Amino acid sequence: AALVPMYELQHSKEWEFITNDCSAVALVAGSDKVYEGCKKVAEKVSSIKHVIGMERPESDEHSFAALMKKGAGKPVEPIHPEPKDTACLIYTSGTTGNPKGVILSHGNIISNINAVQGMLPLGPEDRSLSFLPWAHSFGHTCELHVMLSRGASIALAEAVDKIIANLAEVQPTVLFSVPRIFNRVYDTVNKRMTDRPAIIQGIFHSAMRAANKRRKGESPSFGEGLAYPIAKKIIFSKIVALLGGRLKYAFSGGAALSREVAEFIDNLGITVYEGYGLTETSPITTANRPGAVKIGTVGKPIPGVKVVIDKTQTSADAKDGEIVVYGPNVMQGYFNRKEENDAVFTDDGGFRTGDLGYLDDEGFLHITGRLKELYKLQNGKYVA
């Protein structure tokens, strides 16, 4: 069976389109509210045979509890899928038109899990606070599958506005996040600092300058060097405590993290590993990692993956070009979308991302824009 995750807050018309497009047989609803919505979808989509409610009582034959009870009486042999077998269809939200179902195989997802395991020392003592939707490939592969594959644990955030409170309560060692959470921490700290005495503000800013200079290989001034250990003890430790006090590293994806915010989090002693990928690449293509970090980039290709910069639509002397990805993480294709598949796959199996970027001399990938945003100037040059 293949999983097709959907968002709780998606419009019912999108639920109808997705379930109809993939010929879904069953809908599993996480709450009674979603269950009622799913029943309405089932009336309009002929392929749906079952609607199962996680919160329904066992007395209801459509409840998950009743299903489990029925299944216990009919044990079956486990099925061992082949790497090419479909694991899930994740629908991309596409800025225009209907979403497309990205076919990800068991081999696609496992290749990403293996790559992360090889790059990061995760184990049963690790814990994350989960607030990313698992209908999105970042949360789905990188958090859910990776954490469980290492025997680590996952705490579920109550709500977006409770994330900061939950961090202090759960004390995670690892965080998978989109930039807005790091931005919120950055904004909260800077706002609080404006209310502190001038001497505390001075120590804070001097310590930040010291950390930034050391990262660049420069020597901080005597005052900055003196301020850093003081700030670490009386200011930074309190900020880290807000995040639970045990955070070792955080992973940022889904959008670009500003350099200023990344450096700020890094200065607190929390390493932020920024990465890049798409649903179509399971999703990780490149990532910063222990021993290979460069703030302002999205890291180097993960093990087994190759990134090629195609300049056929920019110009030979341009620094950047379209990012083309090769590797075991590249999707099987879009579900029932031959034209779209023909457009995104190269003859030798590469995936055209539509993103612009370049690889620097050390092999780190820099993202510069979108191919669709390119404009040709009168002199023949392209700008994004």
Coordinates of C-alpha atoms in Angstrom, one line a residue:
A1 CA 0.0 0.0 0.0
A2 CA 1.2 3.5 -0.7
L3 CA 0.7 6.5 1.6
V4 CA -0.6 9.8 0.3
P5 CA -0.3 12.4 3.1
M6 CA -2.5 15.5 3.0
Y7 CA -2.7 18.7 5.1
E8 CA -5.5 19.1 7.6
L9 CA -5.9 22.8 6.6
Q10 CA -6.0 22.1 2.9
H11 CA -9.2 23.2 1.1
S12 CA -11.7 20.3 0.7
K13 CA -11.5 20.9 -3.1
E14 CA -7.8 19.9 -2.9
W15 CA -8.6 16.8 -0.8
E16 CA -11.1 15.9 -3.6
F17 CA -8.6 16.5 -6.4
I18 CA -5.7 14.5 -4.7
T19 CA -7.8 11.5 -3.7
N20 CA -9.4 11.4 -7.1
D21 CA -6.1 11.9 -8.9
C22 CA -4.4 9.0 -7.1
S23 CA -7.6 6.8 -6.9
A24 CA -7.4 6.6 -3.1
V25 CA -9.2 3.6 -1.6
A26 CA -9.2 4.7 2.0
L27 CA -9.0 7.9 3.9
V28 CA -7.6 7.9 7.5
A29 CA -8.7 11.0 9.5
G30 CA -6.7 12.1 12.6
S31 CA -9.6 13.9 14.3
D32 CA -13.4 13.8 14.4
K33 CA -13.5 17.2 12.6
V34 CA -11.3 15.9 9.8
Y35 CA -13.4 12.6 9.7
E36 CA -16.6 14.6 9.0
G37 CA -14.8 16.4 6.1
C38 CA -13.5 13.1 4.8
K39 CA -17.0 11.6 4.7
K40 CA -18.0 14.5 2.4
V41 CA -15.0 13.9 0.1
A42 CA -15.9 10.2 0.0
E43 CA -19.4 11.0 -1.4
K44 CA -17.7 12.8 -4.4
V45 CA -14.8 10.4 -5.1
S46 CA -15.9 7.0 -6.3
S47 CA -12.6 5.2 -5.6
I48 CA -12.9 5.7 -1.8
K49 CA -14.2 2.6 -0.1
H50 CA -13.3 3.3 3.5
V51 CA -13.2 6.3 5.8
I52 CA -11.4 5.6 9.1
G53 CA -11.5 7.9 12.1
M54 CA -8.6 7.8 14.6
E55 CA -10.8 9.4 17.4
R56 CA -13.9 7.4 16.7
P57 CA -14.9 5.0 19.6
E58 CA -14.3 1.2 19.2
S59 CA -18.0 0.7 18.9
D60 CA -18.0 2.5 15.6
E61 CA -17.0 0.1 12.8
H62 CA -15.3 3.0 11.0
S63 CA -12.9 3.6 13.9
F64 CA -9.2 2.8 13.9
A65 CA -9.7 0.9 17.2
A66 CA -12.3 -1.3 15.5
L67 CA -10.0 -1.8 12.5
M68 CA -7.1 -2.9 14.8
K69 CA -9.4 -5.3 16.6
K70 CA -10.6 -6.9 13.4
G71 CA -7.0 -7.1 12.1
A72 CA -5.8 -8.9 15.3
G73 CA -8.1 -11.8 14.4
K74 CA -6.6 -12.0 10.9
P75 CA -2.8 -12.0 11.1
V76 CA -0.9 -11.8 7.9
E77 CA 2.7 -12.3 6.8
P78 CA 4.6 -9.0 6.5
I79 CA 5.3 -7.7 3.0
H80 CA 8.9 -6.8 2.2
P81 CA 8.9 -4.2 -0.6
E82 CA 11.5 -3.9 -3.3
P83 CA 13.5 -0.6 -3.5
K84 CA 11.6 0.4 -6.7
D85 CA 8.2 -0.2 -5.1
T86 CA 6.2 3.0 -4.4
A87 CA 6.3 4.1 -0.7
C88 CA 4.3 7.3 -1.0
L89 CA 2.9 10.0 -3.3
I90 CA 3.5 13.4 -1.9
Y91 CA 1.6 16.1 -3.7
T92 CA 3.5 19.3 -4.4
S93 CA 1.5 22.5 -3.8
G94 CA 2.5 24.1 -7.2
T95 CA 2.2 27.9 -7.4
T96 CA -0.1 27.5 -10.4
G97 CA -2.5 24.8 -11.5
N98 CA -3.3 21.6 -9.6
P99 CA -0.8 19.8 -7.3
K100 CA 1.3 17.0 -8.8
G101 CA 1.8 13.6 -7.1
V102 CA 5.5 13.0 -6.7
I103 CA 6.1 9.2 -6.7
L104 CA 8.8 8.3 -4.1
S105 CA 9.9 4.7 -3.8
H106 CA 11.2 2.9 -0.7
G107 CA 14.7 3.1 -2.2
N108 CA 14.3 6.9 -2.7
I109 CA 13.5 7.5 1.0
I110 CA 15.9 5.0 2.4
S111 CA 18.8 6.6 0.4
N112 CA 18.0 9.9 2.2
I113 CA 17.8 8.2 5.6
N114 CA 21.1 6.4 5.0
A115 CA 22.8 9.6 4.0
V116 CA 21.7 11.5 7.1
Q117 CA 22.7 8.5 9.3
G118 CA 26.1 8.6 7.8
M119 CA 26.5 12.4 8.4
L120 CA 25.1 12.8 11.9
P121 CA 25.6 10.9 15.1
L122 CA 21.9 10.3 16.1
G123 CA 20.9 7.7 18.7
P124 CA 18.2 6.6 21.2
E125 CA 19.2 9.4 23.6
D126 CA 18.2 12.0 21.0
R127 CA 14.8 13.8 20.9
S128 CA 13.2 16.3 18.6
L129 CA 10.2 18.5 19.1
S130 CA 8.0 18.1 16.0
F131 CA 6.0 20.9 14.5
L132 CA 6.7 20.4 10.8
P133 CA 3.8 18.8 8.9
W134 CA 4.5 15.3 7.9
A135 CA 2.6 15.8 4.7
H136 CA 5.7 17.8 3.6
S137 CA 8.7 15.8 2.5
F138 CA 11.1 17.6 4.9
G139 CA 9.2 16.6 8.0
H140 CA 8.2 13.3 6.5
T141 CA 11.7 12.0 5.6
C142 CA 14.1 14.0 7.7
E143 CA 12.3 14.0 11.0
L144 CA 9.8 11.1 11.1
H145 CA 11.8 8.4 9.3
V146 CA 15.3 9.5 10.3
M147 CA 14.5 9.8 14.0
L148 CA 12.6 6.5 14.2
S149 CA 15.3 4.7 12.2
R150 CA 17.9 5.6 14.9
G151 CA 15.7 4.7 17.8
A152 CA 15.4 8.3 18.8
S153 CA 12.2 9.9 20.1
I154 CA 9.8 12.6 18.9
A155 CA 7.7 14.9 21.0
L156 CA 4.7 16.5 19.3
A157 CA 4.2 20.2 19.7
E158 CA 0.7 21.2 20.9
A159 CA 0.4 24.2 18.5
V160 CA 2.5 26.7 16.7
D161 CA 2.0 29.4 19.3
K162 CA 3.2 26.9 22.0
I163 CA 6.5 25.9 20.4
I164 CA 8.7 28.0 22.6
A165 CA 7.0 26.8 25.7
N166 CA 7.2 23.2 24.5
L167 CA 10.9 23.5 23.7
A168 CA 11.6 24.3 27.4
E169 CA 9.4 21.4 28.5
V170 CA 10.6 18.7 26.1
Q171 CA 14.4 19.7 26.1
P172 CA 15.1 18.4 22.6
T173 CA 18.6 17.6 21.4
V174 CA 17.8 18.0 17.7
L175 CA 15.5 20.4 15.9
F176 CA 14.1 20.2 12.4
S177 CA 12.7 23.5 11.4
V178 CA 11.8 26.1 8.8
P179 CA 13.5 29.5 9.0
R180 CA 10.5 31.3 10.6
I181 CA 11.1 29.5 14.0
F182 CA 14.8 30.6 14.0
N183 CA 13.6 34.1 13.0
R184 CA 11.2 34.1 15.9
V185 CA 14.0 33.2 18.4
Y186 CA 16.2 35.9 16.8
D187 CA 13.4 38.6 17.0
T188 CA 12.4 37.6 20.6
V189 CA 16.0 37.8 21.9
N190 CA 16.7 41.2 20.1
K191 CA 13.4 42.6 21.4
R192 CA 14.3 41.6 25.0
M193 CA 17.8 43.0 24.7
T194 CA 16.4 46.5 24.0
D195 CA 14.8 46.5 27.5
R196 CA 18.1 45.5 29.2
P197 CA 20.6 48.0 30.8
A198 CA 23.1 49.6 28.4
I199 CA 26.0 47.6 29.9
I200 CA 24.3 44.2 29.2
Q201 CA 23.4 45.3 25.7
G202 CA 27.1 46.3 25.2
I203 CA 28.4 42.9 26.4
F204 CA 25.8 41.1 24.2
H205 CA 26.8 43.0 21.0
S206 CA 30.5 42.8 21.7
A207 CA 30.3 39.0 22.2
M208 CA 28.4 38.6 18.9
R209 CA 31.1 40.6 17.1
A210 CA 33.8 38.4 18.7
A211 CA 32.0 35.2 17.6
N212 CA 31.6 36.5 14.0
K213 CA 35.2 37.5 13.8
R214 CA 36.4 34.1 15.0
R215 CA 34.3 32.4 12.4
K216 CA 36.0 34.4 9.7
G217 CA 39.5 33.6 11.2
E218 CA 39.9 37.1 12.5
S219 CA 41.0 38.1 16.0
P220 CA 38.5 39.9 18.2
S221 CA 39.6 43.1 20.0
F222 CA 40.6 42.8 23.7
G223 CA 37.2 44.1 24.8
E224 CA 35.3 41.7 22.5
G225 CA 37.3 38.8 23.6
L226 CA 36.6 39.7 27.2
A227 CA 32.9 40.1 26.6
Y228 CA 32.3 36.7 25.0
P229 CA 32.8 34.4 28.1
I230 CA 30.7 36.9 30.2
A231 CA 27.9 36.9 27.6
K232 CA 28.0 33.2 27.3
K233 CA 27.5 32.8 31.0
I234 CA 24.9 35.5 31.8
I235 CA 23.1 35.9 28.5
F236 CA 23.6 33.1 26.0
S237 CA 22.9 30.4 28.6
K238 CA 19.5 31.9 29.3
I239 CA 18.6 31.9 25.6
V240 CA 19.7 28.3 25.2
A241 CA 17.6 27.4 28.2
L242 CA 14.6 28.9 26.4
L243 CA 15.2 26.2 23.7
G244 CA 15.3 23.5 26.4
G245 CA 19.0 23.7 27.3
R246 CA 20.1 20.5 25.5
L247 CA 20.0 21.5 21.8
K248 CA 23.1 20.2 20.0
Y249 CA 22.1 21.0 16.4
A250 CA 19.3 22.3 14.4
F251 CA 18.4 21.6 10.7
S252 CA 16.9 24.3 8.6
G253 CA 15.1 23.7 5.3
G254 CA 12.1 24.6 3.2
A255 CA 13.3 28.1 2.5
A256 CA 16.5 30.2 2.7
L257 CA 17.7 31.1 6.2
S258 CA 19.2 34.6 6.4
R259 CA 22.9 34.7 7.1
E260 CA 22.3 37.1 10.0
V261 CA 20.0 34.7 11.8
A262 CA 22.2 31.6 11.0
E263 CA 25.2 33.4 12.5
F264 CA 23.2 34.5 15.5
I265 CA 22.1 30.9 16.3
D266 CA 25.6 29.6 15.7
N267 CA 27.0 32.2 18.1
L268 CA 24.8 30.9 20.9
G269 CA 26.7 27.5 20.5
I270 CA 23.9 25.8 18.6
T271 CA 25.1 24.5 15.2
V272 CA 22.5 25.1 12.4
Y273 CA 22.9 22.9 9.4
E274 CA 21.1 24.4 6.4
G275 CA 20.3 22.1 3.5
Y276 CA 18.5 22.1 0.2
G277 CA 16.2 19.8 -1.6
L278 CA 12.8 19.3 -3.1
T279 CA 9.9 16.8 -2.8
E280 CA 11.2 15.4 -6.0
T281 CA 14.5 14.6 -4.4
S282 CA 13.1 12.8 -1.3
P283 CA 14.0 15.7 -0.3
I284 CA 17.6 16.2 0.7
T285 CA 20.1 17.0 -2.1
T286 CA 22.8 19.0 -0.3
A287 CA 23.4 19.8 3.4
N288 CA 25.9 21.4 5.7
R289 CA 27.2 18.8 8.2
P290 CA 29.8 18.2 10.9
G291 CA 33.2 19.0 9.4
A292 CA 31.7 20.7 6.4
V293 CA 29.8 23.9 7.3
K294 CA 29.7 27.2 5.4
I295 CA 27.1 29.6 6.6
G296 CA 25.4 31.3 3.6
T297 CA 25.4 28.1 1.6
V298 CA 23.2 25.0 1.5
G299 CA 26.1 22.7 1.9
K300 CA 27.7 19.9 -0.2
P301 CA 25.8 17.1 -2.0
I302 CA 24.9 14.3 0.3
P303 CA 26.6 10.9 -0.2
G304 CA 25.6 9.2 -3.4
V305 CA 24.1 12.4 -4.9
K306 CA 25.7 14.5 -7.7
V307 CA 24.8 18.1 -8.5
V308 CA 25.5 19.5 -12.0
I309 CA 25.1 23.2 -13.0
D310 CA 23.6 23.4 -16.4
K311 CA 24.3 26.8 -18.1
T312 CA 22.4 26.1 -21.4
Q313 CA 19.7 28.6 -20.4
T314 CA 21.9 31.2 -18.8
S315 CA 25.2 31.8 -20.6
A316 CA 28.6 30.0 -20.7
D317 CA 30.4 32.8 -18.8
A318 CA 27.6 33.1 -16.1
K319 CA 28.5 32.1 -12.6
D320 CA 25.3 30.2 -12.1
G321 CA 23.0 27.9 -14.0
E322 CA 20.1 25.4 -13.4
I323 CA 20.7 22.9 -10.6
V324 CA 20.4 19.4 -12.0
V325 CA 20.3 16.5 -9.5
Y326 CA 21.5 12.9 -10.0
G327 CA 21.2 10.1 -7.5
P328 CA 19.1 7.4 -5.7
N329 CA 17.0 10.2 -4.2
V330 CA 15.5 11.3 -7.5
M331 CA 11.8 10.5 -7.7
Q332 CA 10.2 7.9 -9.9
G333 CA 8.3 10.6 -11.6
Y334 CA 5.0 12.6 -11.3
F335 CA 1.9 10.4 -11.1
N336 CA 0.1 10.3 -14.5
R337 CA 1.9 13.4 -15.8
K338 CA 3.9 12.4 -18.9
E339 CA 4.4 15.9 -20.2
E340 CA 5.7 17.2 -16.9
N341 CA 8.0 14.1 -16.6
D342 CA 9.4 14.8 -20.1
A343 CA 10.1 18.4 -19.1
V344 CA 12.0 17.7 -15.8
F345 CA 14.1 14.6 -16.6
T346 CA 17.3 14.8 -18.6
D347 CA 18.1 12.1 -21.1
D348 CA 20.6 10.6 -18.6
G349 CA 18.2 10.5 -15.7
G350 CA 19.0 13.9 -14.0
F351 CA 16.2 16.0 -12.4
R352 CA 15.9 19.6 -13.5
T353 CA 15.1 21.5 -10.3
G354 CA 14.2 24.9 -11.9
D355 CA 16.5 26.5 -9.3
L356 CA 19.5 28.6 -10.1
G357 CA 22.8 28.2 -8.3
Y358 CA 26.5 27.5 -8.4
L359 CA 29.1 25.3 -6.7
D360 CA 32.1 27.2 -5.2
D361 CA 35.7 26.0 -5.3
E362 CA 35.1 23.9 -2.1
G363 CA 32.0 22.2 -3.5
F364 CA 29.4 24.1 -1.5
L365 CA 26.2 24.9 -3.3
H366 CA 24.9 28.5 -3.4
I367 CA 21.3 29.2 -4.4
T368 CA 20.8 32.3 -6.5
G369 CA 17.2 32.3 -7.7
R370 CA 14.6 30.5 -9.9
L371 CA 15.0 29.8 -13.6
K372 CA 11.5 31.2 -14.2
E373 CA 12.7 34.5 -12.8
L374 CA 15.4 35.0 -15.4
Y375 CA 15.2 38.0 -17.7
K376 CA 17.4 38.6 -20.7
L377 CA 19.0 42.0 -21.0
Q378 CA 19.7 43.9 -24.2
N379 CA 23.3 42.9 -24.0
G380 CA 22.3 39.2 -24.0
K381 CA 23.1 38.7 -20.3
Y382 CA 20.5 37.0 -18.0
V383 CA 19.6 38.3 -14.6
A384 CA 17.3 36.7 -12.0

